[in-house]
Amino acid sequence: MRAYRILAEGLAFPEGPVWLGPDRVAFVQIRGQCVSLYKHGHARTLAVTGGGANGATLGADGALYVANNGGLSLGPAGPWTAADPIAGRIQRVTLAGEVRDVAVRLPGAPPNRPNDLCFGPDGLLYYTDPHDWEHLPKVGIGRVARTTLEGAVELVAEVPLFPNGIAFGPDDRLFVAQSMTQRILVLAPRPGAEFATHCALPRGYPDGFCFDAAGRLYVAGSLGDVLWIFEPDGTIAEEIPFPGGSEPTNCCLGDGLLYVTLSGTGQLVALEMPVEPLPLYPARAAARR
C-alpha cells in the first residue's frame, strides 16, 4: 500500500479537489454544503453554497465552478438530505467567497442533481447529472449536459446507470464515469454523440478522475477503497489500495502529488506521484495559443 499524508480531516463528505498552484487545493464538502481551501498546511471554508456541493473545476477568471446536487449524499454513513434542500444547479464561487448561480434551469425531468463538471475546449461547462439517485438502485436515466457561463444549457447525451466523474482527455474527447457498470465511457463532446467503453474497474465503482500529461487516467474507486491508474489504451497500470472504509471519491494532480478526497474517513490526503498533470481547460486552451 502506498503511503499517504493526511492534509485535512474531520471533513463532511469531501469531493471535487482542484489543484490551484503550489500547496493549494480547493475541494467541496457535500454534507458541509461548502467549498473549502487547503493552503500551506491549513484548511478553511471559502464559501457556503447551500444544497450539496458535489464537484468543482477552475475557470479562466480564477473562480471555481461548482456542481451542486441540491442537498443529497449516500455513502458509508448512510443517506443524508440537507435540512434546506435547493434545486440542483451550477454555481460560481470566487476565492473571496462570493457565490452566485450560473445555471438553474436544467434540462430533463427533475430532480436535477449535477454531480461533477469540467470546462471543454469550446469554453462551455460540461457536467454530469445522475438524475434521481436517491432511488438507487432504481435510478432513472442520467444526463450529460453543457452550459454557457450565462446559463444557456444544452443536453449532450442521456447516459443510464449513474453518470458521475467527467473530464476531457488529451485528445479532446469527453470521458464520463458510469458508476453502476464500473466503466469509464468516452464520447465526442456534441449532442447526439454515441459513447463507447474506454476501460472498466475490476473493483470499486468509478467516481471522480483526472489525467496526467502522458494521458494516464487516475480513477477513484468509490465503495471499493481503491484508486486505479490506467494507461492511455485503457489497460491497468497500477492499483492503489486504501484502508477499509476510506472510500476515495475524487482526485487531482499537482506539486508532484496525487491529491485524493476520502469520503469514508472525511480526509484530504496526498500521495507522492512525480508526474505532470494534464492541464484543465481553459488553461490548456491558453497554452495552445
PDB file of C-alpha atoms in Angstrom, residues 45-263:
ATOM      1  CA  THR A  45     -14.066  27.265   4.433  1.00  0.00           C
ATOM      2  CA  LEU A  46     -14.095  29.527   1.393  1.00  0.00           C
ATOM      3  CA  ALA A  47     -17.841  29.765   0.851  1.00  0.00           C
ATOM      4  CA  VAL A  48     -21.139  28.254   1.930  1.00  0.00           C
ATOM      5  CA  THR A  49     -23.027  27.044  -1.130  1.00  0.00           C
ATOM      6  CA  GLY A  50     -26.155  25.534   0.386  1.00  0.00           C
ATOM      7  CA  GLY A  51     -27.558  22.340  -1.086  1.00  0.00           C
ATOM      8  CA  GLY A  52     -24.833  19.754  -1.652  1.00  0.00           C
ATOM      9  CA  ALA A  53     -21.646  20.963  -3.367  1.00  0.00           C
ATOM     10  CA  ASN A  54     -20.622  17.815  -5.275  1.00  0.00           C
ATOM     11  CA  GLY A  55     -17.831  18.760  -7.704  1.00  0.00           C
ATOM     12  CA  ALA A  56     -15.649  21.705  -8.726  1.00  0.00           C
ATOM     13  CA  THR A  57     -13.396  22.981 -11.501  1.00  0.00           C
ATOM     14  CA  LEU A  58     -11.363  26.131 -12.139  1.00  0.00           C
ATOM     15  CA  GLY A  59     -12.375  28.799 -14.630  1.00  0.00           C
ATOM     16  CA  ALA A  60     -10.279  31.209 -16.702  1.00  0.00           C
ATOM     17  CA  ASP A  61     -11.446  34.013 -14.414  1.00  0.00           C
ATOM     18  CA  GLY A  62      -9.827  32.374 -11.382  1.00  0.00           C
ATOM     19  CA  ALA A  63     -13.183  31.420  -9.881  1.00  0.00           C
ATOM     20  CA  LEU A  64     -14.341  27.911  -9.047  1.00  0.00           C
ATOM     21  CA  TYR A  65     -17.374  26.454 -10.762  1.00  0.00           C
ATOM     22  CA  VAL A  66     -19.394  24.027  -8.660  1.00  0.00           C
ATOM     23  CA  ALA A  67     -21.852  21.235  -9.455  1.00  0.00           C
ATOM     24  CA  ASN A  68     -24.439  21.419  -6.661  1.00  0.00           C
ATOM     25  CA  ASN A  69     -26.742  18.379  -6.416  1.00  0.00           C
ATOM     26  CA  GLY A  70     -29.270  20.228  -4.271  1.00  0.00           C
ATOM     27  CA  GLY A  71     -28.537  18.544  -0.942  1.00  0.00           C
ATOM     28  CA  LEU A  72     -28.079  14.777  -1.082  1.00  0.00           C
ATOM     29  CA  SER A  73     -25.392  12.192  -0.429  1.00  0.00           C
ATOM     30  CA  LEU A  74     -25.040   8.478   0.116  1.00  0.00           C
ATOM     31  CA  GLY A  75     -22.046   6.614   1.484  1.00  0.00           C
ATOM     32  CA  PRO A  76     -20.719   4.619   4.431  1.00  0.00           C
ATOM     33  CA  ALA A  77     -22.530   6.848   6.928  1.00  0.00           C
ATOM     34  CA  GLY A  78     -25.846   6.244   5.168  1.00  0.00           C
ATOM     35  CA  PRO A  79     -28.046   8.668   3.219  1.00  0.00           C
ATOM     36  CA  TRP A  80     -28.049  12.377   4.013  1.00  0.00           C
ATOM     37  CA  THR A  81     -30.522  15.023   2.891  1.00  0.00           C
ATOM     38  CA  ALA A  82     -29.973  18.708   3.530  1.00  0.00           C
ATOM     39  CA  ALA A  83     -32.318  20.334   6.006  1.00  0.00           C
ATOM     40  CA  ASP A  84     -32.685  23.152   3.471  1.00  0.00           C
ATOM     41  CA  PRO A  85     -32.515  21.484   0.038  1.00  0.00           C
ATOM     42  CA  ILE A  86     -32.386  23.573  -3.133  1.00  0.00           C
ATOM     43  CA  ALA A  87     -32.865  22.786  -6.809  1.00  0.00           C
ATOM     44  CA  GLY A  88     -29.723  21.328  -8.350  1.00  0.00           C
ATOM     45  CA  ARG A  89     -27.619  23.936 -10.142  1.00  0.00           C
ATOM     46  CA  ILE A  90     -24.234  25.102 -11.387  1.00  0.00           C
ATOM     47  CA  GLN A  91     -22.616  27.795  -9.235  1.00  0.00           C
ATOM     48  CA  ARG A  92     -19.659  30.173  -9.434  1.00  0.00           C
ATOM     49  CA  VAL A  93     -17.592  30.622  -6.266  1.00  0.00           C
ATOM     50  CA  THR A  94     -14.771  33.153  -6.071  1.00  0.00           C
ATOM     51  CA  LEU A  95     -11.727  32.688  -3.855  1.00  0.00           C
ATOM     52  CA  ALA A  96     -13.057  35.672  -1.910  1.00  0.00           C
ATOM     53  CA  GLY A  97     -16.128  33.605  -1.009  1.00  0.00           C
ATOM     54  CA  GLU A  98     -18.733  35.143  -3.313  1.00  0.00           C
ATOM     55  CA  VAL A  99     -21.361  32.683  -4.585  1.00  0.00           C
ATOM     56  CA  ARG A 100     -23.759  33.139  -7.473  1.00  0.00           C
ATOM     57  CA  ASP A 101     -25.810  30.866  -9.700  1.00  0.00           C
ATOM     58  CA  VAL A 102     -24.668  30.153 -13.251  1.00  0.00           C
ATOM     59  CA  ALA A 103     -27.399  27.748 -14.369  1.00  0.00           C
ATOM     60  CA  VAL A 104     -30.549  26.696 -12.509  1.00  0.00           C
ATOM     61  CA  ARG A 105     -32.997  25.827 -15.302  1.00  0.00           C
ATOM     62  CA  LEU A 106     -31.502  22.464 -16.252  1.00  0.00           C
ATOM     63  CA  PRO A 107     -32.734  20.055 -18.958  1.00  0.00           C
ATOM     64  CA  GLY A 108     -34.632  16.863 -18.273  1.00  0.00           C
ATOM     65  CA  ALA A 109     -37.231  15.813 -15.761  1.00  0.00           C
ATOM     66  CA  PRO A 110     -36.480  16.833 -12.180  1.00  0.00           C
ATOM     67  CA  PRO A 111     -34.800  16.216  -9.893  1.00  0.00           C
ATOM     68  CA  ASN A 112     -31.650  17.619 -11.486  1.00  0.00           C
ATOM     69  CA  ARG A 113     -28.621  16.599  -9.451  1.00  0.00           C
ATOM     70  CA  PRO A 114     -25.379  17.929 -11.010  1.00  0.00           C
ATOM     71  CA  ASN A 115     -22.541  15.739  -9.816  1.00  0.00           C
ATOM     72  CA  ASP A 116     -19.265  16.763 -11.471  1.00  0.00           C
ATOM     73  CA  LEU A 117     -18.141  19.224 -14.140  1.00  0.00           C
ATOM     74  CA  CYS A 118     -15.316  20.431 -16.353  1.00  0.00           C
ATOM     75  CA  PHE A 119     -14.642  23.061 -18.976  1.00  0.00           C
ATOM     76  CA  GLY A 120     -14.338  21.969 -22.589  1.00  0.00           C
ATOM     77  CA  PRO A 121     -12.219  23.249 -25.490  1.00  0.00           C
ATOM     78  CA  ASP A 122     -15.238  25.270 -26.637  1.00  0.00           C
ATOM     79  CA  GLY A 123     -15.315  27.243 -23.359  1.00  0.00           C
ATOM     80  CA  LEU A 124     -18.527  25.574 -22.213  1.00  0.00           C
ATOM     81  CA  LEU A 125     -19.038  23.852 -18.870  1.00  0.00           C
ATOM     82  CA  TYR A 126     -19.854  20.150 -19.222  1.00  0.00           C
ATOM     83  CA  TYR A 127     -21.489  18.383 -16.288  1.00  0.00           C
ATOM     84  CA  THR A 128     -22.979  15.044 -15.279  1.00  0.00           C
ATOM     85  CA  ASP A 129     -26.415  14.622 -13.731  1.00  0.00           C
ATOM     86  CA  PRO A 130     -27.227  11.102 -12.431  1.00  0.00           C
ATOM     87  CA  HIS A 131     -30.870  12.243 -12.032  1.00  0.00           C
ATOM     88  CA  ASP A 132     -32.895  10.680  -9.183  1.00  0.00           C
ATOM     89  CA  TRP A 133     -30.090   8.769  -7.482  1.00  0.00           C
ATOM     90  CA  GLU A 134     -31.888   8.855  -4.154  1.00  0.00           C
ATOM     91  CA  HIS A 135     -33.874   5.966  -5.679  1.00  0.00           C
ATOM     92  CA  LEU A 136     -30.858   3.700  -6.162  1.00  0.00           C
ATOM     93  CA  PRO A 137     -30.709   1.064  -7.487  1.00  0.00           C
ATOM     94  CA  LYS A 138     -33.826   2.001  -9.492  1.00  0.00           C
ATOM     95  CA  VAL A 139     -32.270   5.196 -10.776  1.00  0.00           C
ATOM     96  CA  GLY A 140     -33.660   6.912 -13.865  1.00  0.00           C
ATOM     97  CA  ILE A 141     -31.680   7.775 -16.965  1.00  0.00           C
ATOM     98  CA  GLY A 142     -28.934  10.281 -16.230  1.00  0.00           C
ATOM     99  CA  ARG A 143     -27.673  13.116 -18.374  1.00  0.00           C
ATOM    100  CA  VAL A 144     -24.553  14.824 -19.624  1.00  0.00           C
ATOM    101  CA  ALA A 145     -25.200  18.474 -20.446  1.00  0.00           C
ATOM    102  CA  ARG A 146     -23.274  21.669 -21.068  1.00  0.00           C
ATOM    103  CA  THR A 147     -23.874  25.308 -20.238  1.00  0.00           C
ATOM    104  CA  THR A 148     -22.584  28.702 -21.183  1.00  0.00           C
ATOM    105  CA  LEU A 149     -21.493  30.985 -18.359  1.00  0.00           C
ATOM    106  CA  GLU A 150     -24.722  32.900 -18.995  1.00  0.00           C
ATOM    107  CA  GLY A 151     -26.763  29.814 -18.099  1.00  0.00           C
ATOM    108  CA  ALA A 152     -27.875  28.588 -21.528  1.00  0.00           C
ATOM    109  CA  VAL A 153     -27.954  24.801 -21.025  1.00  0.00           C
ATOM    110  CA  GLU A 154     -27.979  22.108 -23.714  1.00  0.00           C
ATOM    111  CA  LEU A 155     -28.358  18.340 -23.360  1.00  0.00           C
ATOM    112  CA  VAL A 156     -25.386  16.420 -24.793  1.00  0.00           C
ATOM    113  CA  ALA A 157     -26.330  12.819 -24.071  1.00  0.00           C
ATOM    114  CA  GLU A 158     -28.579  10.633 -21.980  1.00  0.00           C
ATOM    115  CA  VAL A 159     -26.409   8.206 -20.030  1.00  0.00           C
ATOM    116  CA  PRO A 160     -28.077   5.498 -17.913  1.00  0.00           C
ATOM    117  CA  LEU A 161     -26.772   3.903 -14.732  1.00  0.00           C
ATOM    118  CA  PHE A 162     -25.286   6.889 -12.927  1.00  0.00           C
ATOM    119  CA  PRO A 163     -23.015   9.202 -14.935  1.00  0.00           C
ATOM    120  CA  ASN A 164     -20.549  10.554 -12.390  1.00  0.00           C
ATOM    121  CA  GLY A 165     -16.998  11.895 -12.889  1.00  0.00           C
ATOM    122  CA  ILE A 166     -16.264  13.875 -16.062  1.00  0.00           C
ATOM    123  CA  ALA A 167     -13.134  15.248 -17.761  1.00  0.00           C
ATOM    124  CA  PHE A 168     -11.615  15.913 -21.171  1.00  0.00           C
ATOM    125  CA  GLY A 169      -8.757  13.652 -22.172  1.00  0.00           C
ATOM    126  CA  PRO A 170      -5.610  14.710 -24.033  1.00  0.00           C
ATOM    127  CA  ASP A 171      -7.318  14.008 -27.370  1.00  0.00           C
ATOM    128  CA  ASP A 172     -10.205  16.388 -26.540  1.00  0.00           C
ATOM    129  CA  ARG A 173     -12.710  13.567 -26.241  1.00  0.00           C
ATOM    130  CA  LEU A 174     -15.059  13.627 -23.263  1.00  0.00           C
ATOM    131  CA  PHE A 175     -14.696  10.911 -20.618  1.00  0.00           C
ATOM    132  CA  VAL A 176     -17.546  10.063 -18.222  1.00  0.00           C
ATOM    133  CA  ALA A 177     -17.681   7.599 -15.329  1.00  0.00           C
ATOM    134  CA  GLN A 178     -20.698   5.280 -15.482  1.00  0.00           C
ATOM    135  CA  SER A 179     -20.655   4.164 -11.888  1.00  0.00           C
ATOM    136  CA  MET A 180     -23.187   1.339 -11.856  1.00  0.00           C
ATOM    137  CA  THR A 181     -21.436  -0.524 -14.698  1.00  0.00           C
ATOM    138  CA  GLN A 182     -17.925   0.138 -13.294  1.00  0.00           C
ATOM    139  CA  ARG A 183     -16.928   1.652 -16.638  1.00  0.00           C
ATOM    140  CA  ILE A 184     -15.355   4.844 -17.961  1.00  0.00           C
ATOM    141  CA  LEU A 185     -17.107   5.921 -21.147  1.00  0.00           C
ATOM    142  CA  VAL A 186     -15.772   8.138 -23.923  1.00  0.00           C
ATOM    143  CA  LEU A 187     -17.697  10.249 -26.429  1.00  0.00           C
ATOM    144  CA  ALA A 188     -17.355  13.227 -28.730  1.00  0.00           C
ATOM    145  CA  PRO A 189     -18.458  16.462 -26.995  1.00  0.00           C
ATOM    146  CA  ARG A 190     -21.501  17.148 -29.145  1.00  0.00           C
ATOM    147  CA  PRO A 191     -25.224  16.485 -28.819  1.00  0.00           C
ATOM    148  CA  GLY A 192     -26.258  13.078 -30.090  1.00  0.00           C
ATOM    149  CA  ALA A 193     -22.774  11.569 -29.936  1.00  0.00           C
ATOM    150  CA  GLU A 194     -22.596   7.875 -29.147  1.00  0.00           C
ATOM    151  CA  PHE A 195     -20.469   6.676 -26.254  1.00  0.00           C
ATOM    152  CA  ALA A 196     -18.093   3.737 -26.060  1.00  0.00           C
ATOM    153  CA  THR A 197     -16.252   1.995 -23.223  1.00  0.00           C
ATOM    154  CA  HIS A 198     -12.701   3.170 -22.560  1.00  0.00           C
ATOM    155  CA  CYS A 199     -11.919   0.950 -19.555  1.00  0.00           C
ATOM    156  CA  ALA A 200     -13.534  -0.900 -16.651  1.00  0.00           C
ATOM    157  CA  LEU A 201     -12.679  -1.090 -12.960  1.00  0.00           C
ATOM    158  CA  PRO A 202     -12.044  -4.605 -11.623  1.00  0.00           C
ATOM    159  CA  ARG A 203     -13.154  -3.424  -8.184  1.00  0.00           C
ATOM    160  CA  GLY A 204     -14.970  -0.378  -6.856  1.00  0.00           C
ATOM    161  CA  TYR A 205     -17.255   1.991  -8.712  1.00  0.00           C
ATOM    162  CA  PRO A 206     -15.754   4.844 -10.749  1.00  0.00           C
ATOM    163  CA  ASP A 207     -16.322   8.255  -9.221  1.00  0.00           C
ATOM    164  CA  GLY A 208     -14.098  11.271  -9.930  1.00  0.00           C
ATOM    165  CA  PHE A 209     -10.947  11.068 -12.044  1.00  0.00           C
ATOM    166  CA  CYS A 210      -8.123  13.038 -13.623  1.00  0.00           C
ATOM    167  CA  PHE A 211      -5.430  12.680 -16.307  1.00  0.00           C
ATOM    168  CA  ASP A 212      -1.690  13.191 -16.247  1.00  0.00           C
ATOM    169  CA  ALA A 213       0.217  14.843 -19.103  1.00  0.00           C
ATOM    170  CA  ALA A 214       1.124  11.425 -20.553  1.00  0.00           C
ATOM    171  CA  GLY A 215      -2.573  10.527 -20.881  1.00  0.00           C
ATOM    172  CA  ARG A 216      -2.773   8.111 -17.946  1.00  0.00           C
ATOM    173  CA  LEU A 217      -6.118   8.090 -16.171  1.00  0.00           C
ATOM    174  CA  TYR A 218      -6.439   8.148 -12.356  1.00  0.00           C
ATOM    175  CA  VAL A 219      -9.851   6.911 -11.154  1.00  0.00           C
ATOM    176  CA  ALA A 220     -11.227   6.919  -7.607  1.00  0.00           C
ATOM    177  CA  GLY A 221     -12.964   3.592  -6.965  1.00  0.00           C
ATOM    178  CA  SER A 222     -15.714   4.568  -4.572  1.00  0.00           C
ATOM    179  CA  LEU A 223     -17.154   1.789  -2.389  1.00  0.00           C
ATOM    180  CA  GLY A 224     -14.018  -0.216  -3.136  1.00  0.00           C
ATOM    181  CA  ASP A 225     -11.310   1.562  -1.086  1.00  0.00           C
ATOM    182  CA  VAL A 226      -9.131   1.738  -4.198  1.00  0.00           C
ATOM    183  CA  LEU A 227      -7.770   4.079  -6.834  1.00  0.00           C
ATOM    184  CA  TRP A 228      -6.862   2.755 -10.286  1.00  0.00           C
ATOM    185  CA  ILE A 229      -4.355   4.109 -12.793  1.00  0.00           C
ATOM    186  CA  PHE A 230      -4.999   3.230 -16.441  1.00  0.00           C
ATOM    187  CA  GLU A 231      -2.661   3.560 -19.404  1.00  0.00           C
ATOM    188  CA  PRO A 232      -3.871   5.627 -22.383  1.00  0.00           C
ATOM    189  CA  ASP A 233      -5.033   2.425 -24.106  1.00  0.00           C
ATOM    190  CA  GLY A 234      -7.290   1.542 -21.150  1.00  0.00           C
ATOM    191  CA  THR A 235      -5.119  -1.196 -19.659  1.00  0.00           C
ATOM    192  CA  ILE A 236      -4.379  -1.149 -15.930  1.00  0.00           C
ATOM    193  CA  ALA A 237      -1.077   0.444 -14.924  1.00  0.00           C
ATOM    194  CA  GLU A 238      -1.455   0.281 -11.136  1.00  0.00           C
ATOM    195  CA  GLU A 239      -3.875  -0.464  -8.325  1.00  0.00           C
ATOM    196  CA  ILE A 240      -3.569   1.782  -5.264  1.00  0.00           C
ATOM    197  CA  PRO A 241      -5.438   0.284  -2.289  1.00  0.00           C
ATOM    198  CA  PHE A 242      -6.618   2.414   0.616  1.00  0.00           C
ATOM    199  CA  PRO A 243      -7.588   1.330   4.136  1.00  0.00           C
ATOM    200  CA  GLY A 244     -11.021  -0.223   4.573  1.00  0.00           C
ATOM    201  CA  GLY A 245     -13.798   2.328   4.922  1.00  0.00           C
ATOM    202  CA  SER A 246     -11.811   5.215   3.435  1.00  0.00           C
ATOM    203  CA  GLU A 247     -13.873   5.417   0.213  1.00  0.00           C
ATOM    204  CA  PRO A 248     -11.920   7.532  -2.325  1.00  0.00           C
ATOM    205  CA  THR A 249     -14.264   9.849  -4.209  1.00  0.00           C
ATOM    206  CA  ASN A 250     -12.077  12.025  -6.427  1.00  0.00           C
ATOM    207  CA  CYS A 251      -8.512  13.100  -7.194  1.00  0.00           C
ATOM    208  CA  CYS A 252      -6.283  15.685  -8.846  1.00  0.00           C
ATOM    209  CA  LEU A 253      -2.580  16.032  -9.613  1.00  0.00           C
ATOM    210  CA  GLY A 254      -0.128  18.816  -8.779  1.00  0.00           C
ATOM    211  CA  ASP A 255       3.103  19.516  -6.862  1.00  0.00           C
ATOM    212  CA  GLY A 256       4.317  16.016  -7.763  1.00  0.00           C
ATOM    213  CA  LEU A 257       1.463  14.702  -5.640  1.00  0.00           C
ATOM    214  CA  LEU A 258      -1.820  12.908  -6.163  1.00  0.00           C
ATOM    215  CA  TYR A 259      -4.458  14.585  -4.000  1.00  0.00           C
ATOM    216  CA  VAL A 260      -7.371  12.318  -3.051  1.00  0.00           C
ATOM    217  CA  THR A 261     -10.599  13.002  -1.173  1.00  0.00           C
ATOM    218  CA  LEU A 262     -11.730  10.194   1.137  1.00  0.00           C
ATOM    219  CA  SER A 263     -15.418  10.394   1.967  1.00  0.00           C
TER     220      SER A 263
END
